[in-house]
Backbone as numpy.savetxt, mean C-alpha at the origin, in Angstrom:
# Nx Ny Nz CAx CAy CAz Cx Cy Cz
30.14 5.88 -12.88 29.18 6.92 -13.22 27.78 6.35 -13.40
27.67 5.18 -14.01 26.34 4.60 -14.22 25.64 4.29 -12.91
26.38 3.81 -11.91 25.76 3.53 -10.62 25.32 4.82 -9.94
26.12 5.89 -10.09 25.73 7.19 -9.54 24.47 7.71 -10.20
24.38 7.57 -11.51 23.20 8.02 -12.25 21.98 7.22 -11.80
22.14 5.91 -11.65 21.03 5.07 -11.17 20.58 5.47 -9.78
21.54 5.75 -8.91 21.21 6.18 -7.55 20.45 7.50 -7.57
20.93 8.46 -8.34 20.27 9.77 -8.43 18.88 9.66 -9.04
18.72 8.83 -10.06 17.40 8.61 -10.66 16.43 8.01 -9.64
16.93 7.13 -8.78 16.10 6.54 -7.73 15.65 7.59 -6.73
16.56 8.49 -6.37 16.20 9.57 -5.45 15.14 10.49 -6.05
15.29 10.80 -7.33 14.31 11.65 -8.00 12.95 10.97 -8.04
12.93 9.68 -8.35 11.66 8.94 -8.40 10.99 8.92 -7.03
11.76 8.74 -5.95 11.19 8.75 -4.61 10.64 10.13 -4.25
11.34 11.17 -4.69 10.89 12.53 -4.39 9.58 12.84 -5.11
9.37 12.24 -6.27 8.14 12.47 -7.04 6.92 11.81 -6.41
7.12 10.88 -5.48 6.01 10.22 -4.82 5.33 11.19 -3.86
4.06 11.48 -4.11 3.31 12.40 -3.26 2.70 11.63 -2.10
3.28 11.80 -0.92 2.76 11.13 0.27 1.37 11.63 0.59
1.14 12.91 0.37 -0.17 13.49 0.66 -1.25 12.83 -0.18
-1.01 12.68 -1.47 -1.98 12.04 -2.36 -2.16 10.57 -2.00
-1.05 9.89 -1.70 -1.14 8.47 -1.34 -1.98 8.28 -0.09
-1.72 9.07 0.96 -2.50 8.93 2.19 -3.95 9.34 1.99
-4.20 10.32 1.14 -5.58 10.72 0.85 -6.32 9.58 0.15
-5.66 8.92 -0.80 -6.27 7.77 -1.48 -6.57 6.64 -0.51
-5.61 6.33 0.35 -5.80 5.24 1.31 -6.86 5.59 2.34
-6.91 6.85 2.76 -7.89 7.27 3.77 -9.32 7.01 3.29
-9.56 7.20 2.01 -10.88 6.96 1.45 -11.25 5.48 1.43
-10.24 4.60 1.39 -10.49 3.17 1.22 -10.47 2.37 2.51
-9.74 2.83 3.52 -9.57 2.05 4.74 -10.83 2.18 5.60
-11.51 1.05 5.88 -12.68 1.10 6.77 -12.27 1.51 8.19
-13.22 2.01 8.95 -12.93 2.45 10.33 -12.39 1.32 11.20
-12.75 0.09 10.90 -12.34 -1.05 11.71 -10.99 -1.64 11.28
-10.33 -0.99 10.32 -9.01 -1.43 9.84 -8.02 -0.31 10.09
-6.83 -0.68 10.59 -5.79 0.31 10.90 -4.54 0.01 10.09
-4.01 1.03 9.45 -2.76 0.92 8.72 -1.62 1.00 9.74
-0.85 -0.08 9.85 0.22 -0.16 10.84 1.54 0.33 10.25
1.83 -0.07 9.01 3.06 0.40 8.36 2.85 0.46 6.86
3.61 1.34 6.25 3.56 1.55 4.81 4.98 1.83 4.34
5.46 1.02 3.40 6.81 1.21 2.87 6.75 1.15 1.35
7.07 2.27 0.69 7.10 2.23 -0.77 8.44 1.70 -1.26
8.42 0.98 -2.35 9.63 0.51 -3.01 9.56 1.06 -4.43
10.39 2.07 -4.71 10.38 2.71 -6.02 11.43 2.05 -6.90
10.98 1.45 -8.00 11.88 0.80 -8.93 12.61 1.80 -9.80
13.63 1.35 -10.50 14.42 2.24 -11.36 13.58 2.82 -12.49
12.54 2.10 -12.89 11.68 2.59 -13.97 10.57 3.49 -13.44
10.58 3.79 -12.14 9.58 4.66 -11.53 8.37 3.92 -10.99
8.30 2.61 -11.20 7.18 1.83 -10.67 7.25 1.81 -9.15
6.08 1.96 -8.51 6.02 2.00 -7.05 5.27 0.76 -6.54
5.93 -0.01 -5.70 5.30 -1.14 -5.02 5.17 -0.76 -3.56
3.94 -0.85 -3.06 3.69 -0.52 -1.66 3.64 -1.80 -0.84
4.29 -1.79 0.30 4.23 -2.87 1.27 3.44 -2.34 2.45
2.28 -2.93 2.70 1.38 -2.45 3.75 1.17 -3.53 4.79
1.14 -3.11 6.05 0.73 -3.98 7.16 -0.51 -3.34 7.76
-1.58 -4.12 7.85 -2.84 -3.61 8.41 -3.35 -4.56 9.48
-4.13 -4.01 10.40 -4.80 -4.80 11.43 -6.27 -4.48 11.34
-7.08 -5.54 11.30 -8.52 -5.36 11.25 -9.20 -6.15 12.34
-10.43 -5.77 12.62 -11.20 -6.50 13.64 -11.59 -7.89 13.17
-11.74 -8.03 11.85 -12.13 -9.33 11.30 -11.61 -9.47 9.87
-11.66 -10.70 9.38 -11.27 -10.95 7.99 -12.18 -10.17 7.05
-13.46 -10.07 7.36 -14.41 -9.35 6.51 -14.03 -7.87 6.40
-13.61 -7.27 7.50 -13.20 -5.86 7.46 -11.99 -5.66 6.57
-11.00 -6.50 6.73 -9.78 -6.39 5.91 -10.11 -6.70 4.45
-11.01 -7.64 4.22 -11.41 -7.97 2.85 -12.04 -6.78 2.14
-12.82 -5.99 2.88 -13.41 -4.78 2.28 -12.32 -3.81 1.83
-11.26 -3.68 2.62 -10.15 -2.81 2.26 -9.45 -3.34 1.01
-9.18 -4.63 0.97 -8.51 -5.24 -0.18 -9.35 -5.08 -1.43
-10.66 -5.28 -1.33 -11.56 -5.10 -2.48 -11.53 -3.65 -2.96
-11.48 -2.70 -2.04 -11.41 -1.28 -2.43 -10.12 -0.98 -3.18
-9.01 -1.58 -2.73 -7.74 -1.41 -3.44 -7.84 -1.99 -4.85
-8.41 -3.18 -4.97 -8.51 -3.84 -6.27 -9.41 -3.08 -7.25
-10.42 -2.39 -6.74 -11.34 -1.63 -7.61 -10.79 -0.27 -8.00
-9.82 0.22 -7.27 -9.27 1.55 -7.51 -8.36 1.54 -8.74
-8.43 2.57 -9.58 -7.53 2.62 -10.75 -6.08 2.87 -10.37
-5.82 3.39 -9.16 -4.45 3.70 -8.75 -3.68 2.48 -8.25
-4.39 1.40 -7.93 -3.74 0.22 -7.36 -3.97 -0.99 -8.25
-2.98 -1.86 -8.29 -3.05 -3.04 -9.14 -2.22 -4.15 -8.52
-2.57 -5.37 -8.83 -1.79 -6.54 -8.41 -1.66 -6.59 -6.89
-2.79 -6.56 -6.20 -2.82 -6.62 -4.74 -2.60 -8.07 -4.32
-1.58 -8.30 -3.50 -1.22 -9.65 -3.08 -1.10 -9.70 -1.57
-1.87 -10.57 -0.94 -1.76 -10.79 0.51 -0.65 -11.81 0.73
0.35 -11.42 1.54 1.48 -12.32 1.75 1.46 -12.98 3.12
0.86 -12.33 4.12 0.80 -12.90 5.47 -0.56 -12.59 6.06
-1.13 -13.60 6.69 -2.40 -13.42 7.39 -2.31 -14.20 8.69
-2.55 -13.51 9.82 -2.51 -14.22 11.10 -3.45 -13.56 12.09
-4.00 -14.38 12.95 -4.86 -13.87 14.02 -3.99 -13.46 15.19
-4.39 -12.36 15.81 -3.68 -11.85 16.99 -3.95 -12.78 18.18
-2.91 -13.16 18.90 -3.05 -14.07 20.04 -3.81 -13.42 21.20
-3.57 -12.13 21.43 -4.15 -11.47 22.61 -5.61 -11.09 22.42
-6.05 -10.95 21.20 -7.44 -10.57 20.93 -8.10 -11.64 20.09
-9.33 -11.94 20.42 -10.02 -13.04 19.74 -10.35 -12.72 18.29
-10.47 -11.44 17.95 -10.94 -11.12 16.61 -9.94 -10.36 15.74
-8.87 -9.79 16.28 -7.94 -9.01 15.47 -7.19 -9.88 14.48
-7.04 -9.35 13.26 -6.36 -10.06 12.18 -5.26 -9.15 11.63
-4.03 -9.67 11.55 -2.90 -8.93 10.97 -2.71 -9.40 9.53
-2.58 -8.44 8.61 -2.41 -8.76 7.20 -1.22 -7.96 6.66
-0.35 -8.63 5.92 0.72 -7.97 5.18 0.39 -8.15 3.70
0.46 -7.05 2.96 0.15 -7.16 1.53 1.01 -6.20 0.73
1.08 -6.46 -0.55 1.77 -5.57 -1.48 0.80 -5.18 -2.58
1.04 -4.02 -3.15 0.22 -3.54 -4.26 1.05 -2.60 -5.10
0.86 -2.66 -6.40 1.50 -1.70 -7.29 0.67 -0.43 -7.26
1.35 0.71 -7.19 0.67 2.00 -7.07 1.00 2.86 -8.28
-0.05 3.39 -8.91 0.08 4.22 -10.10 -0.62 5.56 -9.85
0.08 6.51 -9.23 -0.57 7.79 -8.87 -1.05 8.59 -10.07
-0.45 8.40 -11.22 -0.83 9.16 -12.40 -2.16 8.70 -12.97
-2.67 7.57 -12.52 -3.98 7.06 -12.97 -5.12 7.68 -12.22
-4.82 8.51 -11.24 -5.85 9.09 -10.40 -6.90 9.77 -11.28
-8.18 9.53 -10.98 -9.26 10.03 -11.82 -9.95 11.25 -11.24
-9.56 11.70 -10.06 -10.22 12.87 -9.44 -9.79 14.15 -10.07
């Protein structure tokens, strides 16, 4: 029964995640020269949301602007870049994988 309760609580926590609000928040922060390639939320049992993001930017400076915007936002915390690599086919494209804790209830709008 405890495992069933934990599973159901996880489903409820995932359902409470507003994709519309999350994408609206990210849309305001992502520069035109940076593209969000993938986004995977990981909802913990306590309701904490960790986002795993893969982005591609034209340059390190472009991606850095996005990371700085995440760090300044009250909804995001503990932004960690885990992978950084230059694209082989393009001289300037940079692939970045990062994680960030997401707190939608902190939204100030």
